[in-house]
Every structure is written in structure tokens, then in C-alpha cells.
Amino acid sequence: MTSDPRYTEAYVWTWLPGATEPVVAGRLAREGTNLLFNYGRSYLDRPDAISLYDPELPLRAGILPLPVGLSMPNCLRDAAPDAWGRRVIINRIVRSNAKLADPADFDELTYLLESGSDRVGALDFQLSPSKYVPRAASAAPLEELLDAARLVEEGVPLTPELDAALLNGSSIGGARPKALIDDGDQKYIAKFSAQADVYSVVKAEFIAMRLAALAGIDVAPVRLTRSAGKDVLLIQRFDRERTGNSCRRLAMVSALTLLGLDEMMARYASYQELATIIRHRFTEPKATLRELFSRLVFNVLCGNTDDHARNHAAFWNGSVLSLTPAYDICPQGRTGQEASQAMLIDGDRRSSQLATCLDAAPSFLISRDDAEAIAADQIKTIQDNWDAVCEEASLQQIDKSLFWRRQFLNAFAFEGAPDALAQLAK
């Protein structure tokens, strides 16, 4: 990818722990094909300054070298939009200046500076080192947001009004259509169906998230609504804390950042390596390891094979890490029997099977018997609550039959599993 000549640098602003207003932390600038960061002197002089993320960006003066294999600091890349947000940005730039705008020229600086400011975590990116001007979207009803998302999928340039409505959602990661909305004191990520969906992906994610919560997993609260005849999944944001009329932003880093990998190396991301980091750098490591193992088992049982390292994250307070609630637990379509998880589970094994999870249990400081008990409890929870949660989602019988035993409690997950678990599933 070549670079967008309009942008050569961006100033990184951050919300410090407990703060409701941002301060400038430093400068991200292009050097060849890389983007390099250095802290500002005013930030380093602050008594409350924290590293944006150790060990990647330690709190010291000078341009900070990149870890091997990275072209920009990963903790800053975490705040950039992914596939959906980039489509929205490309739509906007091409609409406003079609003759000059070539998406092949857009680099990370373009996407950081053209996306909305209400992004995940506690960072934002500005052209100015002294004046913070948020790029905020105008409030819009869900019907308008759905219409705008449809046009982006079709590659149709948006009107300025619809473009403004989708601005905030351009800063959120992920590949599927989405937007950010406020409902009273709560902030939500709204996920929409995509035109290419052959089944109700929105309802599948709602069901999985609800069942995960019933199984004792710490998940973001979700609810379903409808607008313009379509289902919309609302996921409550956990990276914001309301304080009076303002919001505190909570700093976050992805597991991809924790593992020191970029997108091109994401296939090497490993649950076992993440467990090692948790043992050494997280608060309450034992409970956190059990939580992560429970999420892994549930992903296998519900057919969520999209558990890549950006779909795991941790809060960062400047000194220690703590696991965020689970999000993006979305069963994936299956064309065959076999399946693999996005992250490695046990050594170089990633088969979506309970047997693989159980073999990895010691890495999570969990005994074999305890690991089997976790799986058994989840199987029973899914079975006991399946009908009620599907009814809560108003799931049609066709989709209900499609999900059951194909995604949720699919047969491949039980191949090689202990007889007690296999029998329990039957």
C-alpha cells in the first residue's frame, strides 16, 4: 500500500485513568513504510502520565523502536477501524473527491484521522497537538443507520447526512455493518444484518452471548431490537464509565498486541501463550485463566470459530492488565463437519474439539477433572436454556433447526471427548 499524501503525522490523545478530558500523549509519524511514535515532552512531564502500553511503548523520551515484524505500534493499531469502518471511510472520501481519492493510497494514518473519535478504548488521533476537536456523528435513528449501512455494502456513495450518521461507527473494529448509538446513559454498539447473510447472524450472536452469560462467563450485556423490519443487536459498551454528564474512557489492548503480533502473523496467536502472559502480568491470574478457558470451551460448543486475537482484549491502567468482558461470540456458518479455531489451542493444534481444549487445560492451571466439569456445566446450560433463549430471540424454527447440532453442540466438538461429555450432549 502506498501512502495518502494528505497525512504524514497524527497526534495521539489519551484519556488518563479517571479523567473525563483527553491530553495529548505524543506524535505518530511516517518514516518510510513505518509509523513511529514518540511521547511529547509535556506528557512525560505530567506526574500522572502512564505508558500507552508497556512493553511496546515504554514511558521514555525519543522515537521508540518498533517490535520486530511490526510497521506501527500495535496498541495504536488497536484503535484503528477494521474492514467495515474502512469501507465507510473509503465511501466518504471517494464521494467527496472521486478524482483524487484512490483507496490504494490510504494507509493507517488515513484511517486513524478519518474515522470517528468515539473509538474503542482511551485513544484518539488528531492533526493538532494543542487543540482537541472530536469527530462526532450527528444523532440518527436506527432506520437511517440501517439505510446508510445498506448503501455502503452496495458501494453507493452516501449523502452527507447519512455519511455523518455513520461516522462514529467507522472507528469500531470488525467486518460486519455496525454503528454507535446512545440510549439514555448507556452507549451501545449496534450490529446489523449483512446483505450476504444466509441465516440470522444477528440472532445467532445474541443467543450465543445470552447462553454464555447463563453459563457464568463474563460477557457484555446484549439485547435485540428491530428497526425497518430488520433485527439489530445492541451490545453495551464496557470501555466507558458514566460519571455525571461525562464519560471516562477505559484503555484497552487486544490479545494481538499482548502477543506482539500483527494481522499478517495472527495465525500464530495461541491461547497457551496468552495464558502465560496472564500468569505473569494480569490481576487475579488464576481466576482470569479459568475465565479464558471457559470462553475457549464455549466457543467450541457454540461453533464460534472467529475467536481471533482481536476478539480478546484486556483493560490497561498503566501498570497491570485485566480481562475485559467477552464480546463477538458469534457462531459461524459451517459447510462441513470439521472446524478449527482462529487461535491455536494446544501446541500447533487448533481443532474445534473439546478433546483439544482438555489437553490444553494444564496451561490454564486447571486440572483435567475440573476442565471436564466446566465443559459439562456448559453443555447442560446450553441444553437447559436453549428453547427459552431462542424464544427470547423470536427465532424462527428454520434457523433454530439450522443452529442446533450444526453450530451449538455440533457433533465434531465431541469427537475424541470423554464418554461422559459425549453422552451428556446426546
Short mmCIF file of C-alpha atoms in Angstrom, two decimals:
data_model
loop_
_atom_site.label_atom_id
_atom_site.label_comp_id
_atom_site.label_asym_id
_atom_site.label_seq_id
_atom_site.Cartn_x
_atom_site.Cartn_y
_atom_site.Cartn_z
CA MET A 1 0.00 0.00 0.00
CA THR A 2 1.28 3.44 -0.86
CA SER A 3 0.61 6.40 1.40
CA ASP A 4 -2.03 9.10 1.34
CA PRO A 5 -0.11 12.32 0.67
CA ARG A 6 -2.53 14.35 2.77
CA TYR A 7 -1.27 12.84 6.03
CA THR A 8 2.28 12.43 7.30
CA GLU A 9 1.61 12.52 11.04
CA ALA A 10 -1.06 12.29 13.70
CA TYR A 11 -1.08 13.40 17.31
CA VAL A 12 -2.17 10.75 19.78
CA TRP A 13 -4.53 11.92 22.51
CA THR A 14 -5.46 9.78 25.50
CA TRP A 15 -7.82 9.75 28.45
CA LEU A 16 -5.76 9.08 31.58
CA PRO A 17 -7.26 6.82 34.28
CA GLY A 18 -10.16 8.60 35.95
CA ALA A 19 -10.10 11.57 33.56
CA THR A 20 -13.04 12.83 31.52
CA GLU A 21 -10.98 15.00 29.14
CA PRO A 22 -8.10 13.91 26.91
CA VAL A 23 -4.49 15.08 26.88
CA VAL A 24 -2.00 14.86 24.05
CA ALA A 25 0.42 11.98 24.60
CA GLY A 26 2.68 12.11 21.58
CA ARG A 27 3.19 12.02 17.84
CA LEU A 28 2.82 9.20 15.32
CA ALA A 29 4.74 9.95 12.13
CA ARG A 30 5.61 8.21 8.91
CA GLU A 31 9.20 7.10 8.36
CA GLY A 32 9.48 5.14 5.13
CA THR A 33 6.90 2.38 5.29
CA ASN A 34 6.66 2.50 9.09
CA LEU A 35 4.76 4.67 11.54
CA LEU A 36 6.86 5.59 14.58
CA PHE A 37 5.75 7.09 17.89
CA ASN A 38 7.38 9.38 20.43
CA TYR A 39 5.93 10.85 23.60
CA GLY A 40 5.59 14.61 23.90
CA ARG A 41 7.70 16.40 26.49
CA SER A 42 4.60 17.90 28.12
CA TYR A 43 3.18 14.40 28.57
CA LEU A 44 6.40 12.99 30.00
CA ASP A 45 6.47 15.85 32.50
CA ARG A 46 3.00 15.01 33.81
CA PRO A 47 3.04 13.32 37.26
CA ASP A 48 0.04 11.20 36.23
CA ALA A 49 1.40 10.10 32.83
CA ILE A 50 1.21 6.40 32.05
CA SER A 51 2.65 4.32 29.25
CA LEU A 52 0.14 3.81 26.45
CA TYR A 53 1.16 0.18 26.78
CA ASP A 54 4.24 -1.49 28.24
CA PRO A 55 6.40 -3.08 26.96
CA GLU A 56 5.60 -1.77 23.47
CA LEU A 57 5.64 1.96 24.24
CA PRO A 58 7.62 2.44 27.46
CA LEU A 59 7.36 5.87 29.02
CA ARG A 60 10.59 7.50 27.84
CA ALA A 61 11.78 10.26 25.53
CA GLY A 62 12.74 9.82 21.90
CA ILE A 63 11.38 7.87 18.97
CA LEU A 64 10.52 4.40 20.20
CA PRO A 65 11.71 1.45 18.09
CA LEU A 66 9.12 -0.95 16.72
CA PRO A 67 8.99 -4.56 17.86
CA VAL A 68 10.26 -6.98 15.24
CA GLY A 69 7.71 -7.60 12.48
CA LEU A 70 5.51 -4.56 13.15
CA SER A 71 5.11 -1.50 10.93
CA MET A 72 3.43 0.62 13.66
CA PRO A 73 2.81 0.25 17.40
CA ASN A 74 0.18 -2.42 17.86
CA CYS A 75 -1.50 -0.69 20.80
CA LEU A 76 -2.22 2.25 18.48
CA ARG A 77 -3.35 -0.03 15.67
CA ASP A 78 -5.92 -1.46 18.10
CA ALA A 79 -7.72 1.89 17.91
CA ALA A 80 -7.92 1.87 14.10
CA PRO A 81 -11.01 0.77 12.18
CA ASP A 82 -11.13 -2.65 10.55
CA ALA A 83 -12.93 -3.82 7.42
CA TRP A 84 -16.33 -2.22 8.00
CA GLY A 85 -15.01 1.14 9.19
CA ARG A 86 -12.60 1.28 6.26
CA ARG A 87 -15.44 0.73 3.81
CA VAL A 88 -17.32 3.65 5.35
CA ILE A 89 -14.24 5.89 5.15
CA ILE A 90 -13.49 4.92 1.54
CA ASN A 91 -17.14 5.66 0.66
CA ARG A 92 -16.86 9.14 2.20
CA ILE A 93 -13.52 10.12 0.66
CA VAL A 94 -14.40 8.85 -2.80
CA ARG A 95 -17.76 10.66 -2.65
CA SER A 96 -16.15 13.97 -1.69
CA ASN A 97 -13.19 13.82 -4.08
CA ALA A 98 -13.53 10.97 -6.55
CA LYS A 99 -10.86 12.26 -8.93
CA LEU A 100 -8.12 12.47 -6.28
CA ALA A 101 -9.12 9.64 -3.97
CA ASP A 102 -7.55 6.25 -4.66
CA PRO A 103 -8.21 3.76 -1.85
CA ALA A 104 -4.93 2.05 -2.70
CA ASP A 105 -3.18 5.15 -1.34
CA PHE A 106 -4.87 5.05 2.06
CA ASP A 107 -2.63 3.97 4.92
CA GLU A 108 -3.20 3.70 8.66
CA LEU A 109 -2.87 7.46 9.17
CA THR A 110 -5.79 7.97 6.80
CA TYR A 111 -8.00 5.54 8.65
CA LEU A 112 -6.98 6.87 12.07
CA LEU A 113 -7.65 10.50 11.15
CA GLU A 114 -10.78 9.97 9.05
CA SER A 115 -12.64 7.70 11.49
CA GLY A 116 -14.89 8.85 14.32
CA SER A 117 -13.43 9.85 17.67
CA ASP A 118 -15.65 7.66 19.85
CA ARG A 119 -13.44 4.65 19.20
CA VAL A 120 -12.83 1.63 21.41
CA GLY A 121 -10.53 2.29 24.35
CA ALA A 122 -8.98 5.55 25.54
CA LEU A 123 -7.19 6.86 22.43
CA ASP A 124 -7.97 9.28 19.64
CA PHE A 125 -5.97 10.83 16.80
CA GLN A 126 -5.84 14.48 15.81
CA LEU A 127 -4.00 16.79 13.42
CA SER A 128 -3.32 19.26 16.23
CA PRO A 129 -1.05 18.77 19.27
CA SER A 130 -2.75 21.55 21.20
CA LYS A 131 -6.48 21.58 20.40
CA TYR A 132 -8.71 18.52 20.66
CA VAL A 133 -11.66 18.56 18.25
CA PRO A 134 -13.72 15.35 18.37
CA ARG A 135 -15.09 13.96 15.13
CA ALA A 136 -18.60 13.22 16.32
CA ALA A 137 -21.55 11.91 14.36
CA SER A 138 -24.93 13.54 14.36
CA ALA A 139 -27.62 11.60 16.19
CA ALA A 140 -29.63 9.46 13.79
CA PRO A 141 -32.46 6.95 14.19
CA LEU A 142 -31.72 3.30 13.57
CA GLU A 143 -33.70 3.38 10.33
CA GLU A 144 -31.27 5.90 8.84
CA LEU A 145 -28.26 3.98 10.09
CA LEU A 146 -29.59 0.77 8.54
CA ASP A 147 -30.19 2.53 5.25
CA ALA A 148 -26.69 4.02 5.28
CA ALA A 149 -25.13 0.63 6.06
CA ARG A 150 -27.01 -0.94 3.15
CA LEU A 151 -25.74 1.69 0.73
CA VAL A 152 -22.14 1.20 1.91
CA GLU A 153 -22.48 -2.55 1.30
CA GLU A 154 -23.75 -1.82 -2.19
CA GLY A 155 -20.87 0.57 -2.86
CA VAL A 156 -23.21 3.52 -3.32
CA PRO A 157 -21.83 6.90 -2.17
CA LEU A 158 -23.71 8.26 0.84
CA THR A 159 -25.34 11.64 1.11
CA PRO A 160 -23.54 13.96 3.55
CA GLU A 161 -26.35 13.41 6.08
CA LEU A 162 -26.11 9.60 6.00
CA ASP A 163 -22.34 9.79 5.96
CA ALA A 164 -22.41 11.89 9.13
CA ALA A 165 -24.71 9.38 10.78
CA LEU A 166 -22.26 6.52 10.19
CA LEU A 167 -19.16 8.47 11.21
CA ASN A 168 -18.89 7.13 14.76
CA GLY A 169 -19.22 3.51 13.70
CA SER A 170 -16.29 3.93 11.33
CA SER A 171 -13.92 3.77 14.30
CA ILE A 172 -15.07 0.35 15.54
CA GLY A 173 -13.31 -2.86 14.57
CA GLY A 174 -14.83 -5.83 12.81
CA ALA A 175 -16.03 -6.71 9.34
CA ARG A 176 -19.81 -6.54 9.74
CA PRO A 177 -22.11 -3.47 9.41
CA LYS A 178 -22.41 -1.57 12.67
CA ALA A 179 -22.88 1.84 14.26
CA LEU A 180 -22.57 3.50 17.66
CA ILE A 181 -25.68 4.74 19.42
CA ASP A 182 -26.59 6.30 22.76
CA ASP A 183 -29.68 5.24 24.66
CA GLY A 184 -30.11 7.35 27.75
CA ASP A 185 -27.00 6.95 29.90
CA GLN A 186 -25.86 3.82 28.06
CA LYS A 187 -23.67 3.52 24.99
CA TYR A 188 -24.13 0.62 22.58
CA ILE A 189 -22.56 -0.90 19.52
CA ALA A 190 -25.41 -1.68 17.12
CA LYS A 191 -24.77 -4.62 14.78
CA PHE A 192 -26.86 -5.06 11.65
CA SER A 193 -27.51 -7.95 9.34
CA ALA A 194 -25.48 -8.04 6.12
CA GLN A 195 -26.97 -8.48 2.67
CA ALA A 196 -24.97 -11.68 2.12
CA ASP A 197 -26.30 -13.37 5.28
CA VAL A 198 -27.94 -16.72 4.58
CA TYR A 199 -29.13 -17.10 8.16
CA SER A 200 -29.84 -14.77 11.07
CA VAL A 201 -26.28 -13.94 12.13
CA VAL A 202 -27.53 -11.17 14.43
CA LYS A 203 -29.79 -13.55 16.34
CA ALA A 204 -27.11 -16.24 16.44
CA GLU A 205 -24.76 -13.85 18.21
CA PHE A 206 -27.48 -12.74 20.62
CA ILE A 207 -28.26 -16.36 21.52
CA ALA A 208 -24.60 -17.22 22.00
CA MET A 209 -23.95 -14.19 24.19
CA ARG A 210 -27.02 -14.86 26.32
CA LEU A 211 -26.15 -18.55 26.78
CA ALA A 212 -22.56 -17.64 27.62
CA ALA A 213 -23.80 -15.31 30.35
CA LEU A 214 -26.07 -18.05 31.71
CA ALA A 215 -23.04 -20.36 31.76
CA GLY A 216 -21.27 -17.94 34.11
CA ILE A 217 -18.99 -16.30 31.56
CA ASP A 218 -18.37 -12.56 31.93
CA VAL A 219 -19.90 -11.14 28.74
CA ALA A 220 -21.03 -7.72 27.58
CA PRO A 221 -24.80 -7.28 28.10
CA VAL A 222 -26.82 -7.60 24.89
CA ARG A 223 -30.36 -7.05 23.72
CA LEU A 224 -32.26 -7.40 20.46
CA THR A 225 -34.42 -4.80 18.81
CA ARG A 226 -35.98 -4.33 15.39
CA SER A 227 -35.91 -1.39 13.03
CA ALA A 228 -37.20 -1.07 9.47
CA GLY A 229 -38.19 -4.72 9.63
CA LYS A 230 -34.64 -5.88 10.46
CA ASP A 231 -33.05 -7.29 13.59
CA VAL A 232 -30.45 -5.17 15.37
CA LEU A 233 -28.14 -6.46 18.09
CA LEU A 234 -27.26 -3.89 20.76
CA ILE A 235 -24.07 -4.62 22.72
CA GLN A 236 -23.49 -2.48 25.78
CA ARG A 237 -20.06 -0.86 25.75
CA PHE A 238 -17.78 -1.79 28.63
CA ASP A 239 -14.97 0.64 27.75
CA ARG A 240 -16.96 3.62 29.04
CA GLU A 241 -17.87 4.63 32.60
CA ARG A 242 -20.53 7.27 33.14
CA THR A 243 -19.63 9.97 35.67
CA GLY A 244 -22.23 12.72 35.92
CA ASN A 245 -22.70 14.21 32.47
CA SER A 246 -19.37 12.91 31.22
CA CYS A 247 -17.77 9.57 30.38
CA ARG A 248 -14.47 8.13 31.41
CA ARG A 249 -12.77 6.06 28.72
CA LEU A 250 -11.04 2.85 29.74
CA ALA A 251 -7.79 1.97 27.99
CA MET A 252 -7.71 -1.39 26.24
CA VAL A 253 -5.29 -3.53 24.26
CA SER A 254 -6.09 -6.58 22.15
CA ALA A 255 -4.63 -10.03 22.63
CA LEU A 256 -2.87 -9.48 19.31
CA THR A 257 -0.99 -6.63 20.96
CA LEU A 258 -0.30 -8.68 24.08
CA LEU A 259 1.21 -11.38 21.88
CA GLY A 260 3.26 -8.92 19.84
CA LEU A 261 1.70 -9.95 16.52
CA ASP A 262 0.19 -8.05 13.62
CA GLU A 263 -2.58 -9.15 11.26
CA MET A 264 -0.18 -10.97 8.96
CA MET A 265 1.05 -13.05 11.89
CA ALA A 266 -2.32 -13.53 13.58
CA ARG A 267 -2.47 -17.21 12.62
CA TYR A 268 0.31 -17.82 15.16
CA ALA A 269 -1.73 -16.42 18.05
CA SER A 270 -2.07 -19.01 20.78
CA TYR A 271 -4.30 -19.48 23.79
CA GLN A 272 -1.37 -21.09 25.60
CA GLU A 273 0.88 -18.06 25.04
CA LEU A 274 -1.92 -15.75 26.14
CA ALA A 275 -2.30 -17.87 29.28
CA THR A 276 1.41 -17.41 30.01
CA ILE A 277 1.03 -13.62 29.75
CA ILE A 278 -1.98 -13.77 32.09
CA ARG A 279 0.03 -15.70 34.69
CA HIS A 280 2.73 -13.02 34.76
CA ARG A 281 1.02 -9.70 34.06
CA PHE A 282 -2.69 -9.84 34.93
CA THR A 283 -4.57 -9.12 38.11
CA GLU A 284 -6.12 -12.25 39.64
CA PRO A 285 -4.34 -14.59 37.22
CA LYS A 286 -5.91 -17.83 38.47
CA ALA A 287 -9.49 -16.60 38.11
CA THR A 288 -8.63 -14.97 34.76
CA LEU A 289 -7.16 -18.22 33.41
CA ARG A 290 -10.32 -20.07 34.37
CA GLU A 291 -12.42 -17.41 32.65
CA LEU A 292 -10.36 -17.60 29.45
CA PHE A 293 -10.55 -21.40 29.43
CA SER A 294 -14.31 -21.22 29.90
CA ARG A 295 -14.57 -18.86 26.93
CA LEU A 296 -12.49 -21.22 24.80
CA VAL A 297 -14.72 -24.19 25.66
CA PHE A 298 -17.87 -22.20 25.00
CA ASN A 299 -16.56 -21.04 21.62
CA VAL A 300 -16.09 -24.67 20.66
CA LEU A 301 -19.54 -25.68 21.93
CA CYS A 302 -21.39 -22.84 20.17
CA GLY A 303 -19.47 -23.01 16.89
CA ASN A 304 -17.69 -19.65 17.20
CA THR A 305 -14.52 -20.22 15.19
CA ASP A 306 -13.89 -16.48 14.77
CA ASP A 307 -12.09 -16.23 18.13
CA HIS A 308 -9.08 -14.41 16.66
CA ALA A 309 -6.73 -12.39 18.83
CA ARG A 310 -8.50 -9.07 18.25
CA ASN A 311 -11.63 -10.67 19.71
CA HIS A 312 -9.90 -10.93 23.09
CA ALA A 313 -8.83 -7.82 24.99
CA ALA A 314 -7.59 -6.50 28.31
CA PHE A 315 -8.00 -3.27 30.22
CA TRP A 316 -4.70 -1.43 30.82
CA ASN A 317 -4.27 1.04 33.70
CA GLY A 318 -0.61 1.84 33.20
CA SER A 319 0.78 -0.95 35.34
CA VAL A 320 -1.36 -4.10 35.16
CA LEU A 321 -3.85 -5.82 32.87
CA SER A 322 -7.30 -7.27 33.48
CA LEU A 323 -9.52 -9.23 31.09
CA THR A 324 -12.40 -7.33 29.52
CA PRO A 325 -15.85 -8.91 29.26
CA ALA A 326 -16.24 -11.29 26.32
CA TYR A 327 -17.60 -9.91 23.04
CA ASP A 328 -18.10 -11.07 19.45
CA ILE A 329 -19.17 -14.58 20.43
CA CYS A 330 -20.79 -15.29 17.09
CA PRO A 331 -21.41 -18.83 15.76
CA GLN A 332 -20.03 -19.20 12.27
CA GLY A 333 -21.62 -20.94 9.31
CA ARG A 334 -20.36 -24.47 8.67
CA THR A 335 -20.23 -26.19 5.30
CA GLY A 336 -18.59 -29.38 6.52
CA GLN A 337 -18.18 -31.31 9.73
CA GLU A 338 -14.65 -30.32 10.73
CA ALA A 339 -13.72 -26.88 12.03
CA SER A 340 -10.76 -25.06 13.54
CA GLN A 341 -10.47 -22.18 15.98
CA ALA A 342 -8.79 -18.98 14.82
CA MET A 343 -6.24 -19.22 17.65
CA LEU A 344 -4.01 -22.19 18.42
CA ILE A 345 -5.18 -24.15 21.44
CA ASP A 346 -2.64 -26.85 22.33
CA GLY A 347 0.75 -26.57 20.67
CA ASP A 348 0.09 -26.36 16.96
CA ARG A 349 -3.41 -27.86 17.34
CA ARG A 350 -6.50 -25.74 16.83
CA SER A 351 -9.26 -28.30 16.12
CA SER A 352 -12.64 -27.13 17.39
CA GLN A 353 -12.97 -30.06 19.76
CA LEU A 354 -13.36 -30.50 23.49
CA ALA A 355 -10.53 -33.04 23.44
CA THR A 356 -8.11 -30.35 22.27
CA CYS A 357 -9.32 -27.98 24.99
CA LEU A 358 -8.95 -30.60 27.69
CA ASP A 359 -5.39 -31.36 26.62
CA ALA A 360 -4.58 -27.65 26.96
CA ALA A 361 -6.13 -27.32 30.44
CA PRO A 362 -2.80 -27.52 32.37
CA SER A 363 -1.66 -24.33 30.59
CA PHE A 364 -4.60 -22.62 32.31
CA LEU A 365 -3.66 -24.14 35.70
CA ILE A 366 -6.81 -26.26 35.54
CA SER A 367 -6.92 -29.97 36.32
CA ARG A 368 -8.36 -32.46 33.86
CA ASP A 369 -11.31 -33.20 36.14
CA ASP A 370 -12.05 -29.51 36.63
CA ALA A 371 -11.81 -28.87 32.89
CA GLU A 372 -14.30 -31.65 32.19
CA ALA A 373 -16.62 -30.22 34.85
CA ILE A 374 -16.51 -26.79 33.15
CA ALA A 375 -17.43 -28.38 29.82
CA ALA A 376 -20.20 -30.47 31.40
CA ASP A 377 -21.74 -27.43 33.08
CA GLN A 378 -21.75 -25.51 29.80
CA ILE A 379 -23.32 -28.38 27.87
CA LYS A 380 -26.07 -28.64 30.45
CA THR A 381 -26.61 -24.85 30.46
CA ILE A 382 -26.98 -24.77 26.66
CA GLN A 383 -29.42 -27.69 26.70
CA ASP A 384 -31.50 -26.41 29.61
CA ASN A 385 -31.81 -22.84 28.29
CA TRP A 386 -31.86 -23.39 24.54
CA ASP A 387 -35.61 -23.16 24.00
CA ALA A 388 -36.07 -20.19 26.32
CA VAL A 389 -33.25 -18.14 24.78
CA CYS A 390 -34.41 -18.95 21.24
CA GLU A 391 -37.89 -17.80 22.22
CA GLU A 392 -36.38 -14.64 23.71
CA ALA A 393 -34.78 -14.03 20.30
CA SER A 394 -38.03 -14.81 18.45
CA LEU A 395 -36.00 -17.29 16.40
CA GLN A 396 -37.83 -18.95 13.54
CA GLN A 397 -37.96 -22.74 13.53
CA ILE A 398 -35.84 -22.99 10.36
CA ASP A 399 -32.95 -21.07 11.92
CA LYS A 400 -33.44 -22.90 15.21
CA SER A 401 -33.03 -26.23 13.43
CA LEU A 402 -30.05 -24.88 11.50
CA PHE A 403 -28.23 -23.76 14.64
CA TRP A 404 -28.92 -26.80 16.81
CA ARG A 405 -26.28 -29.53 16.45
CA ARG A 406 -24.74 -27.75 13.47
CA GLN A 407 -23.30 -24.83 15.41
CA PHE A 408 -24.47 -25.22 19.01
CA LEU A 409 -23.32 -28.61 20.39
CA ASN A 410 -22.11 -29.69 16.95
CA ALA A 411 -21.00 -33.30 16.62
CA PHE A 412 -17.39 -32.53 15.67
CA ALA A 413 -16.83 -30.81 19.03
CA PHE A 414 -17.36 -34.15 20.79
CA GLU A 415 -15.16 -36.39 18.67
CA GLY A 416 -12.50 -37.84 20.96
CA ALA A 417 -14.09 -36.30 24.05
CA PRO A 418 -14.60 -38.33 27.23
CA ASP A 419 -17.65 -40.59 27.05
CA ALA A 420 -19.36 -38.73 29.88
CA LEU A 421 -19.34 -35.48 27.91
CA ALA A 422 -20.36 -37.13 24.66
CA GLN A 423 -23.26 -38.91 26.38
CA LEU A 424 -24.30 -35.72 28.13
CA ALA A 425 -24.57 -33.98 24.79
CA LYS A 426 -26.87 -36.66 23.45
#
